[in-house]
XYZ file of C-alpha atoms in Angstrom:
292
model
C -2.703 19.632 -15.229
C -4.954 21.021 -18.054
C -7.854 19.054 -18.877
C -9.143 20.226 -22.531
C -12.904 19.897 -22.599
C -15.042 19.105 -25.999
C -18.791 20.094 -26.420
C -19.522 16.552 -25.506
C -17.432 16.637 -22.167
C -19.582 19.659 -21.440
C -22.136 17.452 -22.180
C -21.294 14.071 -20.181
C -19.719 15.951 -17.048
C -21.991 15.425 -13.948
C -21.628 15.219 -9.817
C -21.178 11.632 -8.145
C -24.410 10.563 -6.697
C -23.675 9.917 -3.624
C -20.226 10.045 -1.452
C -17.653 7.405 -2.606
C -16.625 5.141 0.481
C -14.008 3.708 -1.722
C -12.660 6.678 -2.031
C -13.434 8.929 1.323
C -11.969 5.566 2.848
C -8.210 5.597 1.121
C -7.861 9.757 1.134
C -8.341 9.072 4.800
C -5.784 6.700 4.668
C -3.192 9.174 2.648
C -3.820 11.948 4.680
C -2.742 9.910 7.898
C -5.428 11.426 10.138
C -6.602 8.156 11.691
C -5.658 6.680 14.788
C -2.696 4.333 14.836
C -3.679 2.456 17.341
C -6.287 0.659 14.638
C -3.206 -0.163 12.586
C -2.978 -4.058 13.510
C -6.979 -4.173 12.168
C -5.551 -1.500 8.793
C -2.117 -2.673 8.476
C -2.929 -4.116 4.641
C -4.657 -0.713 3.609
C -1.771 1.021 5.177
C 1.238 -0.833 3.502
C -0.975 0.273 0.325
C -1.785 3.494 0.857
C 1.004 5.458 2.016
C 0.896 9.416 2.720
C 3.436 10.915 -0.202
C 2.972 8.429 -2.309
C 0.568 7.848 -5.527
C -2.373 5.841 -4.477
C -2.187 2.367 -6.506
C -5.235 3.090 -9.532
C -6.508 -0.633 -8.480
C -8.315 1.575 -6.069
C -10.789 3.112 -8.539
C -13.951 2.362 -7.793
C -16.997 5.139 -8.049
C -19.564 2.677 -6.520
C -21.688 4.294 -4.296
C -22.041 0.534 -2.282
C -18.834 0.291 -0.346
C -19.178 -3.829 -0.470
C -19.806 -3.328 -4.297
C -16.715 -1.171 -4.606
C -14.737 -3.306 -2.298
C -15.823 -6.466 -4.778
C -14.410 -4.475 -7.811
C -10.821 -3.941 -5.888
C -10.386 -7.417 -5.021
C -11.229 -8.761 -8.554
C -8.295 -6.556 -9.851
C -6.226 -9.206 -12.052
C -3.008 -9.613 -10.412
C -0.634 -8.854 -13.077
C -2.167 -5.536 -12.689
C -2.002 -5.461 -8.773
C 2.095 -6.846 -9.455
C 2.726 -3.452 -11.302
C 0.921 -1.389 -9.459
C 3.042 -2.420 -6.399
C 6.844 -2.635 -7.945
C 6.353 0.485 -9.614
C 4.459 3.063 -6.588
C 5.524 1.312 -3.437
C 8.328 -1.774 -4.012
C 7.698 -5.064 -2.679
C 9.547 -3.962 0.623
C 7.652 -6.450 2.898
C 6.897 -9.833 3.100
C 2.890 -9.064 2.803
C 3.447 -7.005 0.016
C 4.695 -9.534 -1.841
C 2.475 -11.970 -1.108
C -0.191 -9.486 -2.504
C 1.554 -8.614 -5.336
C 1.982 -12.530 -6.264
C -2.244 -12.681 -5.709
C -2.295 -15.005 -2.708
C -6.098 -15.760 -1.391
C -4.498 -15.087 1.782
C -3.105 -11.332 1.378
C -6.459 -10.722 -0.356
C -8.142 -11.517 2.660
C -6.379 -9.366 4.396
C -6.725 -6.528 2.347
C -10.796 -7.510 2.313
C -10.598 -7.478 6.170
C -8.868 -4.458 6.355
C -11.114 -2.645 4.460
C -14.456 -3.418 5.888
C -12.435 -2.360 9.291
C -11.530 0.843 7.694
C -14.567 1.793 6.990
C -16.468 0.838 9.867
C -13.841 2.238 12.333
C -12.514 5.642 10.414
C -15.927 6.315 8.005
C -18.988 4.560 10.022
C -20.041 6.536 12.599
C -20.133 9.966 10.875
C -20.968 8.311 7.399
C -24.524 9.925 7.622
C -23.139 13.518 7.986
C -20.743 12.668 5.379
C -23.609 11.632 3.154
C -26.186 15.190 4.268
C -23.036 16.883 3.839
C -22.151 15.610 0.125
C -25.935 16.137 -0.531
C -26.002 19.580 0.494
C -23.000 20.806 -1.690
C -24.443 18.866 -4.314
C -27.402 20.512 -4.064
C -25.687 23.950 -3.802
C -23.559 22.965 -6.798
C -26.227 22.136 -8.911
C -28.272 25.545 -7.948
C -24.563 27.156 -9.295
C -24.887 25.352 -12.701
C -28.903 26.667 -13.165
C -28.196 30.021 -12.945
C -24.452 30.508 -13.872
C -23.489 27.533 -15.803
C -21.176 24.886 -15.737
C -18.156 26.041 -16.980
C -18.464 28.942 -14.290
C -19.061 26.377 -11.405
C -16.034 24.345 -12.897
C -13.908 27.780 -12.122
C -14.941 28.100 -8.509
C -15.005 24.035 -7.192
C -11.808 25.240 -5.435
C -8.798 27.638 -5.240
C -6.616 25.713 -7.137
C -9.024 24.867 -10.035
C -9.867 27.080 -12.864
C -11.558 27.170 -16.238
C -10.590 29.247 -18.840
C -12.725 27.747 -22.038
C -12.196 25.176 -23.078
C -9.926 23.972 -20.518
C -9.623 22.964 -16.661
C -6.509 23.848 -14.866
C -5.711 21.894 -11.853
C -2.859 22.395 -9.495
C -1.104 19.140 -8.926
C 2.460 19.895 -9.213
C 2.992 18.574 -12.280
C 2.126 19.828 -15.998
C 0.524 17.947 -18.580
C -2.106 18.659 -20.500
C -4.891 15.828 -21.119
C -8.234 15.524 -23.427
C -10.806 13.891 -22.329
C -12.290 12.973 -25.406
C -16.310 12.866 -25.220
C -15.993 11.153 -22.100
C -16.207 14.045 -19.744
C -15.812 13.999 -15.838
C -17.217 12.940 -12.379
C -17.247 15.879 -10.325
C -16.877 14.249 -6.476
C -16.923 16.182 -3.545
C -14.801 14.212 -1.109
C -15.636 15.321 3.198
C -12.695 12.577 3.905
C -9.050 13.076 4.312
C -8.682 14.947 1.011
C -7.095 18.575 1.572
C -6.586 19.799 -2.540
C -7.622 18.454 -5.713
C -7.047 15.139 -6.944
C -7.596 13.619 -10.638
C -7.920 9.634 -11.706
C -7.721 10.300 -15.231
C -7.680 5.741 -16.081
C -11.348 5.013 -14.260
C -13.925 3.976 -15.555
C -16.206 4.706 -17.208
C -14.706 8.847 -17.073
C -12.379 10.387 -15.226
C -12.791 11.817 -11.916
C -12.371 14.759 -10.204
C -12.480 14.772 -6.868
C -12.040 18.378 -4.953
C -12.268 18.826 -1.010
C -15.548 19.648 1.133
C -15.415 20.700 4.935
C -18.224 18.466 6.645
C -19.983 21.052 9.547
C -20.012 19.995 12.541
C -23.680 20.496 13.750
C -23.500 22.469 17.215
C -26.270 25.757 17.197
C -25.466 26.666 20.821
C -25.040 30.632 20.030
C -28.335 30.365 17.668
C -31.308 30.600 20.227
C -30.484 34.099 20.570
C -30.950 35.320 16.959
C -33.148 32.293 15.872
C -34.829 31.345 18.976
C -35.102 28.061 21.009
C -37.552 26.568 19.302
C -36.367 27.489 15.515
C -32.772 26.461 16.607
C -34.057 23.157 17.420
C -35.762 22.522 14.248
C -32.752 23.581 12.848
C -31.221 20.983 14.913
C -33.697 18.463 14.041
C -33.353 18.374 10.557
C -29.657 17.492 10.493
C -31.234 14.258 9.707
C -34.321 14.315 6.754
C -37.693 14.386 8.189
C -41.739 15.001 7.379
C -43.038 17.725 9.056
C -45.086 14.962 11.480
C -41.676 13.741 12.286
C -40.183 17.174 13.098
C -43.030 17.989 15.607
C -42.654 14.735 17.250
C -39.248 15.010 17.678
C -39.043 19.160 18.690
C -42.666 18.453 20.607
C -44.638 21.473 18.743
C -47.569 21.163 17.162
C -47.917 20.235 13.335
C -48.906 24.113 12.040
C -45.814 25.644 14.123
C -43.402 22.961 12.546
C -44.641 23.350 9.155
C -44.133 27.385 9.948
C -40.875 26.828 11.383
C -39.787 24.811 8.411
C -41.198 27.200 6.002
C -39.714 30.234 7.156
C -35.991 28.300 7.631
C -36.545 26.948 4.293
C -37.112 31.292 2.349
C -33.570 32.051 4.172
C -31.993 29.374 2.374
C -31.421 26.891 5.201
C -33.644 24.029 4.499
C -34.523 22.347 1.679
C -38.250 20.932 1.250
C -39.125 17.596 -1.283
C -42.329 15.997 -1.242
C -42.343 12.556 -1.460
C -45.789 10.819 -2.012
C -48.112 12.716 0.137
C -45.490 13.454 2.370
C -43.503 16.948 2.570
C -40.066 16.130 3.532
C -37.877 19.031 4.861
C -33.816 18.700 5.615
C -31.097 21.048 5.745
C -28.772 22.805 3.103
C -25.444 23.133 3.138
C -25.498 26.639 3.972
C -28.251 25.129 6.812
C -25.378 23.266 8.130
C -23.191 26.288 7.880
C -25.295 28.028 9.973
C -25.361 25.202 13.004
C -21.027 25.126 12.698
């Protein structure tokens, strides 16, 4: 796919703010890595979200609330829902159709299957998926000060590439698109997603969503080069914290967490805010690189 780009695209184009459960929930689905054993609880999502198939568009939503996005998917109009269905996935099931003809019942369903999906396959890691998507945002963004966005566009992932003043995309199709003015929403997706994707008909742009490996926070072959205690301040702030609330938690004194956190943050691997009269320290992504 080649996505031409206007000065105003340029312009407009900016990262998600935050991870999109919507989303992170149904590439889980389509890349099948969930436990089957759940399907009774998913079957809705999964008659609707198949792996090899297109993912119905009535899934757009780029709400950062997942009970906000999953409002916007049930208020779909069903004419829309109807061809969605008979022209991705066939009304080859009895619930299908009963979706597809906008029963309150198969709505439901879908409703309860999503709130299950994302509390069984998304909830208990959601908060490393949302320090992860921070951190490469945060990298990202760094990428764009000091080499520009149409050079970070170019290096988002293998198969995407800018050549001014158009995107190339690897999808396995070709078709060249213009966005118009609108530009894009850049989303980072730590979910189920293994290449590039593009929903060229949401709203209020089009999205581009590219893959992110979440880290896996371990250290245990770091207190040798960093140290016990440094490794478990590195530890510590896998989750955002003052510099009070890091000494509490490693037990150190406040001046040797504040040094700690200063001298992790000049090699790159923490990140320091102040909020109020409050410092607030928390790790990179290449901090989190360094604990996988």
């Amino acid at each position: 796919m080649t996505i031409l780009f206007e000065l105003e695209d340029l312009a407009r184009t900016r990262f998600a703010p935050a991870p999109l459960p919507m989303y992170e929930l149904v590439f889980t689905m389509h890349g099948g890595k969930w436990d089957r054993l759940l399907l009774p609880h998913l079957r809705p999502l999964a008659e609707l979200v198949r792996p090899g198939r297109f993912i119905p568009d009535f899934f757009n939503s780029a709400r950062p609330d997942f009970d906000d996005a999953v409002r916007q998917v049930l208020e779909v109009p069903s004419p829309r829902v109807r061809d969605q269905i008979a022209s991705m996935l066939g009304t080859t099931s009895p619930w299908l159709r009963s979706f597809a003809a906008g029963t309150p019942t198969s709505r439901h369903d879908l409703h309860v299957a999503l709130n299950s999906g994302f509390r069984d396959l998304l909830g208990p890691n959601w908060s490393q998926t949302r320090q992860a998507f921070d951190a490469e945002v945060r990298l990202r963004s760094s990428h764009v000060a000091t080499r520009g966005l149409g050079d970070l566009l170019g290096k988002l992932h293998p198969s995407i590439s800018w050549t001014s003043p158009a995107l190339h995309v690897e999808l396995g199709w070709d078709t060249e698109i213009s966005l118009r003015g609108t530009g894009m929403l850049l989303v980072p997706v730590l979910n189920g997603l293994t290449r590039p994707a593009v929903s060229m008909f949401a709203e209020p742009q089009p999205l581009l969503f590219y893959p992110v490996t979440a880290p896996q926070p371990s250290g245990a072959s770091l207190e040798p080069a960093l140290g016990r205690t440094r490794t478990l301040v590195l530890r510590a702030l896998t989750s955002e914290r003052t510099t009070t609330e890091l000494a509490k938690h490693v037990g150190i004194s406040l001046p040797t967490a504040s040094q700690h956190a200063t001298a992790l943050r000049t090699a790159g691997f923490v990140s320091t805010h102040r909020n109020g009269r409050s410092v607030r320290h928390r790790l990179t992504r290449r901090g989190w690189e360094l604990l996988n």
